[in-house]
Amino acid sequence: DTIYKKNFLFKEVKVINSKFKYYENYLIINSGSNSGIKEKMGLIGSKGVLGVVKNVSKNFSTIRPLINPNFGLKVLHKKTNSWGDLFWIPEENNFRNIFVKNIPIYTDVSEKDYFITSGAEGVFPEGVKVGKVIEIKENIEQQTLDIKLKNEEDFSRTKIGFIVFNKTAEEIKQHLDKK
């Protein structure tokens, strides 16, 4: 476990722009390729996940945040370790919440439980908070739970973040590409 954690380094950055009330939201940070930042690196805040690097120039980067319909991530229910898929649906969510889908209906999920990063894609280390459960609905047809989370990060106030450098990201990507 300690070796796993040593694979990750973090660089503090400033969020210089946050578009959080629209359909395709984004963040801009004050670091780019001159600082070693590349596309598909993760960005976490002081409390939890913010997003993933989408575009990079020499001195700035655009981040696709959780609150963008094109963002997706495998997450874990902290209490049961059940896998789920994170989605932001603009018509049903706002900048303060997001959905987790594809959790089996028999999973013991309660309000105030946390969902965390799984570490599966190599973008984030396992265990970074994503959000807290505020609503649970059963989807009888698909035998799954539709879970609404309150985001751990407040996108209207975010000023500082940490870019995630994973030393083993390329190796994980090779395995994911060979599915």
Tab-separated table of N, CA and C in Angstrom:
chain	number	residue	atom	x	y	z
A	1	ASP	N	0.823	-1.201	0.000
A	1	ASP	CA	0.000	0.000	0.000
A	1	ASP	C	0.867	1.265	0.000
A	2	THR	N	1.964	1.237	0.759
A	2	THR	CA	2.845	2.426	0.786
A	2	THR	C	3.529	2.614	-0.563
A	3	ILE	N	3.895	1.514	-1.222
A	3	ILE	CA	4.505	1.620	-2.552
A	3	ILE	C	3.501	2.247	-3.511
A	4	TYR	N	2.245	1.820	-3.422
A	4	TYR	CA	1.186	2.383	-4.254
A	4	TYR	C	1.095	3.893	-4.049
A	5	LYS	N	1.085	4.330	-2.808
A	5	LYS	CA	0.963	5.759	-2.497
A	5	LYS	C	2.182	6.552	-2.960
A	6	LYS	N	3.356	5.927	-3.022
A	6	LYS	CA	4.566	6.603	-3.479
A	6	LYS	C	4.531	6.866	-4.986
A	7	ASN	N	3.592	6.244	-5.693
A	7	ASN	CA	3.459	6.464	-7.128
A	7	ASN	C	2.857	7.831	-7.445
A	8	PHE	N	2.319	8.505	-6.446
A	8	PHE	CA	1.612	9.763	-6.673
A	8	PHE	C	2.370	10.950	-6.098
A	9	LEU	N	2.479	11.994	-6.914
A	9	LEU	CA	3.026	13.281	-6.495
A	9	LEU	C	1.963	14.333	-6.785
A	10	PHE	N	2.003	15.439	-6.059
A	10	PHE	CA	0.988	16.478	-6.214
A	10	PHE	C	1.644	17.840	-6.361
A	11	LYS	N	1.113	18.648	-7.282
A	11	LYS	CA	1.606	20.003	-7.489
A	11	LYS	C	0.464	20.974	-7.222
A	12	GLU	N	0.697	21.916	-6.311
A	12	GLU	CA	-0.331	22.912	-6.004
A	12	GLU	C	-0.473	23.889	-7.166
A	13	VAL	N	-1.719	24.189	-7.519
A	13	VAL	CA	-2.026	25.143	-8.590
A	13	VAL	C	-3.148	26.062	-8.116
A	14	LYS	N	-3.309	27.180	-8.827
A	14	LYS	CA	-4.411	28.099	-8.525
A	14	LYS	C	-5.469	27.984	-9.609
A	15	VAL	N	-6.716	27.959	-9.186
A	15	VAL	CA	-7.836	28.010	-10.122
A	15	VAL	C	-8.060	29.486	-10.423
A	16	ILE	N	-7.854	29.884	-11.688
A	16	ILE	CA	-7.965	31.301	-12.036
A	16	ILE	C	-9.291	31.636	-12.718
A	17	ASN	N	-10.072	30.582	-13.092
A	17	ASN	CA	-11.387	30.801	-13.677
A	17	ASN	C	-12.224	29.557	-13.418
A	18	SER	N	-13.478	29.771	-13.066
A	18	SER	CA	-14.377	28.654	-12.808
A	18	SER	C	-15.730	28.947	-13.439
A	19	LYS	N	-16.077	28.177	-14.473
A	19	LYS	CA	-17.396	28.262	-15.095
A	19	LYS	C	-18.181	27.091	-14.508
A	20	PHE	N	-19.150	27.384	-13.645
A	20	PHE	CA	-19.811	26.311	-12.900
A	20	PHE	C	-21.331	26.322	-12.969
A	21	LYS	N	-21.943	27.244	-13.695
A	21	LYS	CA	-23.408	27.330	-13.747
A	21	LYS	C	-23.972	27.025	-15.130
A	22	TYR	N	-23.193	26.382	-15.973
A	22	TYR	CA	-23.600	26.174	-17.346
A	22	TYR	C	-23.682	24.700	-17.692
A	23	TYR	N	-23.882	24.407	-18.970
A	23	TYR	CA	-24.019	23.031	-19.425
A	23	TYR	C	-22.669	22.309	-19.425
A	24	GLU	N	-21.687	22.871	-20.136
A	24	GLU	CA	-20.353	22.274	-20.164
A	24	GLU	C	-19.398	23.166	-19.375
A	25	ASN	N	-19.337	22.921	-18.103
A	25	ASN	CA	-18.509	23.728	-17.202
A	25	ASN	C	-17.032	23.393	-17.359
A	26	TYR	N	-16.177	24.301	-16.892
A	26	TYR	CA	-14.738	24.077	-16.925
A	26	TYR	C	-14.051	24.927	-15.866
A	27	LEU	N	-12.815	24.591	-15.579
A	27	LEU	CA	-11.936	25.369	-14.710
A	27	LEU	C	-10.677	25.671	-15.512
A	28	ILE	N	-10.008	26.768	-15.195
A	28	ILE	CA	-8.695	27.058	-15.775
A	28	ILE	C	-7.728	27.225	-14.614
A	29	ILE	N	-6.576	26.565	-14.739
A	29	ILE	CA	-5.547	26.662	-13.700
A	29	ILE	C	-4.308	27.362	-14.262
A	30	ASN	N	-3.469	27.837	-13.358
A	30	ASN	CA	-2.295	28.651	-13.730
A	30	ASN	C	-1.032	27.841	-13.988
A	31	SER	N	-1.148	26.611	-14.423
A	31	SER	CA	0.013	25.777	-14.731
A	31	SER	C	-0.256	24.991	-16.000
A	32	GLY	N	0.807	24.758	-16.774
A	32	GLY	CA	0.659	24.028	-18.017
A	32	GLY	C	1.837	23.107	-18.285
A	33	SER	N	2.147	22.924	-19.561
A	33	SER	CA	3.200	21.977	-19.951
A	33	SER	C	4.576	22.358	-19.405
A	34	ASN	N	4.823	23.646	-19.193
A	34	ASN	CA	6.099	24.051	-18.587
A	34	ASN	C	6.273	23.478	-17.186
A	35	SER	N	5.166	23.121	-16.537
A	35	SER	CA	5.200	22.526	-15.195
A	35	SER	C	5.034	21.010	-15.237
A	36	GLY	N	5.054	20.432	-16.449
A	36	GLY	CA	4.925	18.977	-16.575
A	36	GLY	C	3.498	18.475	-16.650
A	37	ILE	N	2.532	19.373	-16.746
A	37	ILE	CA	1.130	18.957	-16.785
A	37	ILE	C	0.784	18.450	-18.182
A	38	LYS	N	0.019	17.340	-18.203
A	38	LYS	CA	-0.410	16.713	-19.451
A	38	LYS	C	-1.904	16.457	-19.401
A	39	GLU	N	-2.494	16.246	-20.579
A	39	GLU	CA	-3.907	15.883	-20.646
A	39	GLU	C	-4.156	14.607	-19.856
A	40	LYS	N	-5.344	14.510	-19.305
A	40	LYS	CA	-5.835	13.349	-18.554
A	40	LYS	C	-5.208	13.188	-17.174
A	41	MET	N	-4.523	14.220	-16.667
A	41	MET	CA	-4.076	14.185	-15.273
A	41	MET	C	-5.252	14.645	-14.403
A	42	GLY	N	-5.298	14.173	-13.173
A	42	GLY	CA	-6.371	14.543	-12.264
A	42	GLY	C	-6.078	15.839	-11.524
A	43	LEU	N	-7.150	16.482	-11.076
A	43	LEU	CA	-7.051	17.673	-10.223
A	43	LEU	C	-7.948	17.448	-9.020
A	44	ILE	N	-7.356	17.522	-7.833
A	44	ILE	CA	-8.149	17.430	-6.609
A	44	ILE	C	-8.084	18.767	-5.890
A	45	GLY	N	-9.067	19.023	-5.052
A	45	GLY	CA	-9.086	20.231	-4.241
A	45	GLY	C	-8.679	19.889	-2.824
A	46	SER	N	-8.938	20.788	-1.912
A	46	SER	CA	-8.575	20.543	-0.518
A	46	SER	C	-9.505	19.527	0.146
A	47	LYS	N	-10.682	19.274	-0.463
A	47	LYS	CA	-11.639	18.336	0.126
A	47	LYS	C	-11.896	17.094	-0.714
A	48	GLY	N	-11.746	17.224	-2.053
A	48	GLY	CA	-12.074	16.087	-2.898
A	48	GLY	C	-11.771	16.337	-4.359
A	49	VAL	N	-12.335	15.496	-5.222
A	49	VAL	CA	-12.076	15.531	-6.662
A	49	VAL	C	-12.661	16.790	-7.296
A	50	LEU	N	-11.855	17.423	-8.169
A	50	LEU	CA	-12.325	18.557	-8.964
A	50	LEU	C	-12.560	18.163	-10.421
A	51	GLY	N	-11.589	17.492	-11.056
A	51	GLY	CA	-11.756	17.131	-12.456
A	51	GLY	C	-10.496	16.570	-13.069
A	52	VAL	N	-10.464	16.600	-14.418
A	52	VAL	CA	-9.364	16.031	-15.185
A	52	VAL	C	-8.907	17.053	-16.225
A	53	VAL	N	-7.592	17.122	-16.440
A	53	VAL	CA	-7.024	18.049	-17.414
A	53	VAL	C	-7.511	17.681	-18.814
A	54	LYS	N	-8.061	18.683	-19.520
A	54	LYS	CA	-8.569	18.476	-20.878
A	54	LYS	C	-7.637	19.074	-21.928
A	55	ASN	N	-7.206	20.323	-21.734
A	55	ASN	CA	-6.314	21.010	-22.675
A	55	ASN	C	-5.161	21.634	-21.910
A	56	VAL	N	-3.977	21.667	-22.563
A	56	VAL	CA	-2.790	22.211	-21.917
A	56	VAL	C	-2.060	23.144	-22.884
A	57	SER	N	-1.679	24.333	-22.387
A	57	SER	CA	-0.763	25.211	-23.109
A	57	SER	C	0.486	25.324	-22.235
A	58	LYS	N	1.413	26.182	-22.590
A	58	LYS	CA	2.662	26.273	-21.823
A	58	LYS	C	2.450	26.662	-20.368
A	59	ASN	N	1.534	27.609	-20.119
A	59	ASN	CA	1.383	28.148	-18.765
A	59	ASN	C	0.011	27.957	-18.121
A	60	PHE	N	-0.935	27.385	-18.865
A	60	PHE	CA	-2.289	27.217	-18.341
A	60	PHE	C	-2.857	25.870	-18.774
A	61	SER	N	-3.883	25.422	-18.038
A	61	SER	CA	-4.585	24.189	-18.399
A	61	SER	C	-6.067	24.369	-18.152
A	62	THR	N	-6.862	23.725	-19.019
A	62	THR	CA	-8.313	23.693	-18.845
A	62	THR	C	-8.666	22.354	-18.212
A	63	ILE	N	-9.529	22.421	-17.219
A	63	ILE	CA	-9.948	21.223	-16.489
A	63	ILE	C	-11.404	20.920	-16.801
A	64	ARG	N	-11.703	19.661	-17.122
A	64	ARG	CA	-13.094	19.213	-17.243
A	64	ARG	C	-13.510	18.756	-15.845
A	65	PRO	N	-14.404	19.513	-15.196
A	65	PRO	CA	-14.771	19.172	-13.818
A	65	PRO	C	-15.834	18.075	-13.736
A	66	LEU	N	-16.057	17.597	-12.529
A	66	LEU	CA	-17.125	16.627	-12.284
A	66	LEU	C	-18.447	17.130	-12.836
A	67	ILE	N	-18.643	18.441	-12.769
A	67	ILE	CA	-19.912	19.047	-13.161
A	67	ILE	C	-19.906	19.408	-14.654
A	68	ASN	N	-19.577	18.420	-15.461
A	68	ASN	CA	-19.577	18.531	-16.916
A	68	ASN	C	-20.156	17.218	-17.429
A	69	PRO	N	-21.122	17.251	-18.362
A	69	PRO	CA	-21.741	15.997	-18.816
A	69	PRO	C	-20.769	15.053	-19.522
A	70	ASN	N	-19.612	15.536	-19.935
A	70	ASN	CA	-18.617	14.688	-20.598
A	70	ASN	C	-17.612	14.086	-19.630
A	71	PHE	N	-17.788	14.341	-18.343
A	71	PHE	CA	-16.903	13.774	-17.326
A	71	PHE	C	-17.459	12.422	-16.906
A	72	GLY	N	-16.594	11.454	-16.707
A	72	GLY	CA	-17.003	10.144	-16.206
A	72	GLY	C	-15.898	9.569	-15.340
A	73	LEU	N	-16.277	8.782	-14.345
A	73	LEU	CA	-15.285	8.218	-13.437
A	73	LEU	C	-15.870	7.016	-12.717
A	74	LYS	N	-15.057	5.975	-12.553
A	74	LYS	CA	-15.432	4.836	-11.713
A	74	LYS	C	-15.209	5.249	-10.260
A	75	VAL	N	-16.206	5.029	-9.414
A	75	VAL	CA	-16.098	5.387	-7.997
A	75	VAL	C	-16.489	4.193	-7.132
A	76	LEU	N	-16.125	4.286	-5.856
A	76	LEU	CA	-16.443	3.237	-4.890
A	76	LEU	C	-17.317	3.785	-3.778
A	77	HIS	N	-18.281	2.973	-3.354
A	77	HIS	CA	-19.024	3.272	-2.134
A	77	HIS	C	-18.092	2.906	-0.988
A	78	LYS	N	-17.727	3.879	-0.190
A	78	LYS	CA	-16.670	3.680	0.817
A	78	LYS	C	-16.993	2.547	1.789
A	79	LYS	N	-18.250	2.423	2.195
A	79	LYS	CA	-18.624	1.435	3.208
A	79	LYS	C	-18.615	0.003	2.669
A	80	THR	N	-19.044	-0.198	1.401
A	80	THR	CA	-19.186	-1.561	0.883
A	80	THR	C	-18.198	-1.910	-0.226
A	81	ASN	N	-17.453	-0.925	-0.716
A	81	ASN	CA	-16.534	-1.106	-1.846
A	81	ASN	C	-17.238	-1.478	-3.145
A	82	SER	N	-18.529	-1.197	-3.265
A	82	SER	CA	-19.253	-1.443	-4.521
A	82	SER	C	-18.860	-0.395	-5.550
A	83	TRP	N	-18.661	-0.850	-6.788
A	83	TRP	CA	-18.286	0.024	-7.897
A	83	TRP	C	-19.506	0.728	-8.457
A	84	GLY	N	-19.314	1.970	-8.886
A	84	GLY	CA	-20.376	2.713	-9.557
A	84	GLY	C	-19.788	3.654	-10.582
A	85	ASP	N	-20.661	4.256	-11.383
A	85	ASP	CA	-20.249	5.198	-12.421
A	85	ASP	C	-20.772	6.578	-12.067
A	86	LEU	N	-19.889	7.558	-12.120
A	86	LEU	CA	-20.218	8.938	-11.774
A	86	LEU	C	-20.698	9.674	-13.025
A	87	PHE	N	-21.844	10.360	-12.913
A	87	PHE	CA	-22.419	11.119	-14.024
A	87	PHE	C	-22.909	12.462	-13.531
A	88	TRP	N	-22.763	13.479	-14.362
A	88	TRP	CA	-23.399	14.771	-14.093
A	88	TRP	C	-24.402	15.008	-15.205
A	89	ILE	N	-25.651	15.181	-14.833
A	89	ILE	CA	-26.733	15.384	-15.791
A	89	ILE	C	-27.238	16.812	-15.602
A	90	PRO	N	-26.899	17.717	-16.539
A	90	PRO	CA	-27.216	19.145	-16.358
A	90	PRO	C	-28.684	19.429	-16.049
A	91	GLU	N	-29.589	18.657	-16.640
A	91	GLU	CA	-31.021	18.892	-16.424
A	91	GLU	C	-31.468	18.475	-15.026
A	92	GLU	N	-30.703	17.612	-14.379
A	92	GLU	CA	-31.105	17.086	-13.071
A	92	GLU	C	-30.171	17.480	-11.929
A	93	ASN	N	-28.966	17.934	-12.259
A	93	ASN	CA	-27.990	18.309	-11.237
A	93	ASN	C	-27.712	19.800	-11.314
A	94	ASN	N	-27.070	20.316	-10.281
A	94	ASN	CA	-26.519	21.668	-10.331
A	94	ASN	C	-25.040	21.558	-9.948
A	95	PHE	N	-24.376	22.672	-9.704
A	95	PHE	CA	-22.938	22.601	-9.424
A	95	PHE	C	-22.625	22.021	-8.049
A	96	ARG	N	-23.630	21.737	-7.251
A	96	ARG	CA	-23.412	21.202	-5.903
A	96	ARG	C	-23.630	19.694	-5.818
A	97	ASN	N	-24.153	19.055	-6.899
A	97	ASN	CA	-24.406	17.617	-6.780
A	97	ASN	C	-24.173	16.869	-8.090
A	98	ILE	N	-24.153	15.546	-7.975
A	98	ILE	CA	-23.832	14.647	-9.086
A	98	ILE	C	-24.469	13.285	-8.796
A	99	PHE	N	-24.571	12.424	-9.812
A	99	PHE	CA	-25.172	11.102	-9.653
A	99	PHE	C	-24.141	9.984	-9.710
A	100	VAL	N	-24.443	8.907	-8.982
A	100	VAL	CA	-23.737	7.632	-9.127
A	100	VAL	C	-24.779	6.626	-9.580
A	101	LYS	N	-24.449	5.908	-10.647
A	101	LYS	CA	-25.370	4.901	-11.174
A	101	LYS	C	-24.656	3.559	-11.232
A	102	ASN	N	-25.441	2.519	-11.482
A	102	ASN	CA	-24.950	1.143	-11.652
A	102	ASN	C	-24.455	0.495	-10.365
A	103	ILE	N	-24.925	0.967	-9.230
A	103	ILE	CA	-24.671	0.285	-7.956
A	103	ILE	C	-25.778	-0.768	-7.806
A	104	PRO	N	-25.431	-2.032	-7.540
A	104	PRO	CA	-26.463	-3.069	-7.408
A	104	PRO	C	-27.506	-2.692	-6.349
A	105	ILE	N	-28.754	-3.033	-6.628
A	105	ILE	CA	-29.882	-2.640	-5.781
A	105	ILE	C	-29.780	-3.191	-4.357
A	106	TYR	N	-29.098	-4.311	-4.178
A	106	TYR	CA	-28.981	-4.927	-2.851
A	106	TYR	C	-27.889	-4.279	-1.988
A	107	THR	N	-27.142	-3.303	-2.536
A	107	THR	CA	-26.045	-2.669	-1.800
A	107	THR	C	-26.595	-1.821	-0.660
A	108	ASP	N	-25.995	-1.939	0.502
A	108	ASP	CA	-26.424	-1.207	1.690
A	108	ASP	C	-25.848	0.218	1.663
A	109	VAL	N	-26.579	1.117	0.987
A	109	VAL	CA	-26.173	2.517	0.889
A	109	VAL	C	-27.131	3.354	1.722
A	110	SER	N	-26.583	4.257	2.520
A	110	SER	CA	-27.396	5.130	3.374
A	110	SER	C	-27.044	6.589	3.109
A	111	GLU	N	-27.973	7.472	3.458
A	111	GLU	CA	-27.672	8.894	3.373
A	111	GLU	C	-26.466	9.192	4.255
A	112	LYS	N	-25.649	10.118	3.829
A	112	LYS	CA	-24.419	10.565	4.482
A	112	LYS	C	-23.230	9.626	4.273
A	113	ASP	N	-23.426	8.492	3.540
A	113	ASP	CA	-22.287	7.652	3.157
A	113	ASP	C	-21.454	8.408	2.132
A	114	TYR	N	-20.192	8.048	2.019
A	114	TYR	CA	-19.305	8.695	1.052
A	114	TYR	C	-19.016	7.794	-0.138
A	115	PHE	N	-18.811	8.427	-1.288
A	115	PHE	CA	-18.248	7.778	-2.457
A	115	PHE	C	-16.863	8.360	-2.658
A	116	ILE	N	-15.926	7.494	-3.030
A	116	ILE	CA	-14.518	7.872	-3.167
A	116	ILE	C	-13.982	7.396	-4.523
A	117	THR	N	-12.813	7.901	-4.888
A	117	THR	CA	-12.183	7.438	-6.121
A	117	THR	C	-11.733	5.993	-5.958
A	118	SER	N	-11.790	5.259	-7.062
A	118	SER	CA	-11.399	3.844	-7.034
A	118	SER	C	-9.920	3.659	-7.340
A	119	GLY	N	-9.325	4.613	-8.032
A	119	GLY	CA	-7.940	4.461	-8.461
A	119	GLY	C	-7.810	3.608	-9.712
A	120	ALA	N	-8.934	3.159	-10.273
A	120	ALA	CA	-8.934	2.199	-11.383
A	120	ALA	C	-8.296	2.724	-12.662
A	121	GLU	N	-8.490	3.990	-12.968
A	121	GLU	CA	-7.965	4.526	-14.226
A	121	GLU	C	-6.562	5.101	-14.073
A	122	GLY	N	-6.052	5.193	-12.856
A	122	GLY	CA	-4.729	5.742	-12.627
A	122	GLY	C	-4.687	7.267	-12.623
A	123	VAL	N	-5.840	7.905	-12.736
A	123	VAL	CA	-5.910	9.372	-12.759
A	123	VAL	C	-5.835	9.931	-11.340
A	124	PHE	N	-6.529	9.279	-10.421
A	124	PHE	CA	-6.554	9.680	-9.014
A	124	PHE	C	-6.113	8.505	-8.154
A	125	PRO	N	-5.506	8.789	-7.016
A	125	PRO	CA	-5.251	7.680	-6.086
A	125	PRO	C	-6.585	7.184	-5.516
A	126	GLU	N	-6.617	5.966	-5.062
A	126	GLU	CA	-7.826	5.443	-4.435
A	126	GLU	C	-8.093	6.195	-3.137
A	127	GLY	N	-9.369	6.477	-2.870
A	127	GLY	CA	-9.759	7.017	-1.574
A	127	GLY	C	-9.985	8.511	-1.496
A	128	VAL	N	-9.880	9.237	-2.615
A	128	VAL	CA	-10.160	10.673	-2.584
A	128	VAL	C	-11.678	10.850	-2.577
A	129	LYS	N	-12.191	11.667	-1.673
A	129	LYS	CA	-13.631	11.862	-1.572
A	129	LYS	C	-14.194	12.525	-2.825
A	130	VAL	N	-15.373	12.029	-3.235
A	130	VAL	CA	-16.104	12.602	-4.358
A	130	VAL	C	-17.326	13.342	-3.824
A	131	GLY	N	-18.099	12.672	-2.976
A	131	GLY	CA	-19.288	13.305	-2.420
A	131	GLY	C	-19.991	12.431	-1.409
A	132	LYS	N	-20.996	13.043	-0.777
A	132	LYS	CA	-21.777	12.399	0.278
A	132	LYS	C	-23.199	12.150	-0.225
A	133	VAL	N	-23.754	10.978	0.069
A	133	VAL	CA	-25.089	10.589	-0.383
A	133	VAL	C	-26.145	11.502	0.234
A	134	ILE	N	-27.021	12.058	-0.647
A	134	ILE	CA	-28.142	12.876	-0.165
A	134	ILE	C	-29.497	12.316	-0.589
A	135	GLU	N	-29.488	11.391	-1.572
A	135	GLU	CA	-30.751	10.813	-2.030
A	135	GLU	C	-30.483	9.472	-2.696
A	136	ILE	N	-31.383	8.491	-2.445
A	136	ILE	CA	-31.237	7.151	-3.028
A	136	ILE	C	-32.580	6.745	-3.625
A	137	LYS	N	-32.553	6.309	-4.884
A	137	LYS	CA	-33.769	5.802	-5.539
A	137	LYS	C	-33.461	4.434	-6.119
A	138	GLU	N	-34.434	3.530	-6.006
A	138	GLU	CA	-34.269	2.206	-6.597
A	138	GLU	C	-34.746	2.227	-8.038
A	139	ASN	N	-33.942	1.674	-8.927
A	139	ASN	CA	-34.320	1.501	-10.323
A	139	ASN	C	-34.658	0.023	-10.483
A	140	ILE	N	-35.939	-0.305	-10.310
A	140	ILE	CA	-36.384	-1.696	-10.288
A	140	ILE	C	-36.094	-2.400	-11.614
A	141	GLU	N	-36.304	-1.718	-12.740
A	141	GLU	CA	-36.087	-2.330	-14.050
A	141	GLU	C	-34.645	-2.790	-14.241
A	142	GLN	N	-33.685	-1.968	-13.820
A	142	GLN	CA	-32.280	-2.311	-14.012
A	142	GLN	C	-31.653	-2.964	-12.784
A	143	GLN	N	-32.418	-3.061	-11.689
A	143	GLN	CA	-31.930	-3.658	-10.444
A	143	GLN	C	-30.686	-2.930	-9.917
A	144	THR	N	-30.729	-1.598	-10.007
A	144	THR	CA	-29.634	-0.762	-9.524
A	144	THR	C	-30.178	0.375	-8.672
A	145	LEU	N	-29.266	1.085	-8.045
A	145	LEU	CA	-29.613	2.278	-7.280
A	145	LEU	C	-29.167	3.515	-8.063
A	146	ASP	N	-30.001	4.541	-8.058
A	146	ASP	CA	-29.622	5.853	-8.582
A	146	ASP	C	-29.374	6.722	-7.359
A	147	ILE	N	-28.139	7.153	-7.203
A	147	ILE	CA	-27.718	7.832	-5.976
A	147	ILE	C	-27.284	9.253	-6.297
A	148	LYS	N	-27.843	10.192	-5.562
A	148	LYS	CA	-27.468	11.598	-5.729
A	148	LYS	C	-26.500	11.966	-4.612
A	149	LEU	N	-25.369	12.575	-5.013
A	149	LEU	CA	-24.342	12.986	-4.050
A	149	LEU	C	-24.274	14.500	-3.961
A	150	LYS	N	-23.929	14.981	-2.796
A	150	LYS	CA	-23.519	16.379	-2.648
A	150	LYS	C	-22.014	16.376	-2.874
A	151	ASN	N	-21.549	17.159	-3.865
A	151	ASN	CA	-20.117	17.205	-4.173
A	151	ASN	C	-19.319	17.608	-2.947
A	152	GLU	N	-18.179	17.005	-2.788
A	152	GLU	CA	-17.308	17.359	-1.676
A	152	GLU	C	-16.720	18.758	-1.888
A	153	GLU	N	-16.449	19.109	-3.139
A	153	GLU	CA	-15.897	20.427	-3.476
A	153	GLU	C	-17.012	21.383	-3.897
A	154	ASP	N	-16.873	22.644	-3.534
A	154	ASP	CA	-17.811	23.692	-3.938
A	154	ASP	C	-17.178	24.460	-5.102
A	155	PHE	N	-17.675	24.216	-6.307
A	155	PHE	CA	-17.079	24.806	-7.506
A	155	PHE	C	-17.252	26.319	-7.581
A	156	SER	N	-18.120	26.883	-6.774
A	156	SER	CA	-18.298	28.343	-6.767
A	156	SER	C	-17.240	29.041	-5.915
A	157	ARG	N	-16.465	28.266	-5.150
A	157	ARG	CA	-15.481	28.857	-4.237
A	157	ARG	C	-14.062	28.320	-4.400
A	158	THR	N	-13.864	27.389	-5.297
A	158	THR	CA	-12.571	26.729	-5.436
A	158	THR	C	-11.501	27.690	-5.949
A	159	LYS	N	-10.401	27.782	-5.224
A	159	LYS	CA	-9.284	28.653	-5.613
A	159	LYS	C	-7.960	27.903	-5.724
A	160	ILE	N	-7.817	26.825	-4.962
A	160	ILE	CA	-6.565	26.053	-4.929
A	160	ILE	C	-6.865	24.606	-5.295
A	161	GLY	N	-5.955	23.998	-6.047
A	161	GLY	CA	-6.086	22.592	-6.387
A	161	GLY	C	-4.719	21.934	-6.405
A	162	PHE	N	-4.713	20.631	-6.627
A	162	PHE	CA	-3.485	19.853	-6.667
A	162	PHE	C	-3.537	18.910	-7.860
A	163	ILE	N	-2.626	19.118	-8.807
A	163	ILE	CA	-2.522	18.226	-9.967
A	163	ILE	C	-1.908	16.913	-9.499
A	164	VAL	N	-2.459	15.809	-9.966
A	164	VAL	CA	-2.003	14.474	-9.586
A	164	VAL	C	-1.037	13.950	-10.647
A	165	PHE	N	0.198	13.704	-10.239
A	165	PHE	CA	1.191	13.066	-11.094
A	165	PHE	C	1.288	11.609	-10.652
A	166	ASN	N	0.922	10.684	-11.539
A	166	ASN	CA	1.002	9.258	-11.238
A	166	ASN	C	2.156	8.659	-12.022
A	167	LYS	N	3.162	8.162	-11.329
A	167	LYS	CA	4.351	7.598	-11.977
A	167	LYS	C	4.032	6.345	-12.798
A	168	THR	N	2.915	5.685	-12.496
A	168	THR	CA	2.571	4.446	-13.205
A	168	THR	C	1.394	4.628	-14.166
A	169	ALA	N	1.015	5.856	-14.470
A	169	ALA	CA	-0.154	6.121	-15.321
A	169	ALA	C	-0.038	5.463	-16.696
A	170	GLU	N	1.132	5.554	-17.324
A	170	GLU	CA	1.319	4.965	-18.659
A	170	GLU	C	1.163	3.446	-18.624
A	171	GLU	N	1.666	2.825	-17.576
A	171	GLU	CA	1.555	1.367	-17.459
A	171	GLU	C	0.090	0.951	-17.294
A	172	ILE	N	-0.662	1.671	-16.471
A	172	ILE	CA	-2.089	1.376	-16.281
A	172	ILE	C	-2.826	1.567	-17.600
A	173	LYS	N	-2.509	2.652	-18.320
A	173	LYS	CA	-3.149	2.949	-19.602
A	173	LYS	C	-2.955	1.809	-20.588
A	174	GLN	N	-1.762	1.205	-20.617
A	174	GLN	CA	-1.502	0.070	-21.515
A	174	GLN	C	-2.479	-1.071	-21.248
A	175	HIS	N	-2.748	-1.348	-19.985
A	175	HIS	CA	-3.673	-2.434	-19.621
A	175	HIS	C	-5.110	-2.074	-19.963
A	176	LEU	N	-5.492	-0.824	-19.729
A	176	LEU	CA	-6.856	-0.388	-20.028
A	176	LEU	C	-7.111	-0.383	-21.530
A	177	ASP	N	-6.103	-0.064	-22.322
A	177	ASP	CA	-6.243	-0.037	-23.778
A	177	ASP	C	-6.365	-1.434	-24.383
A	178	LYS	N	-5.944	-2.463	-23.660
A	178	LYS	CA	-5.978	-3.850	-24.162
A	178	LYS	C	-7.216	-4.612	-23.708
A	179	LYS	N	-8.247	-3.904	-23.305
A	179	LYS	CA	-9.473	-4.565	-22.788
A	179	LYS	C	-9.985	-5.638	-23.697
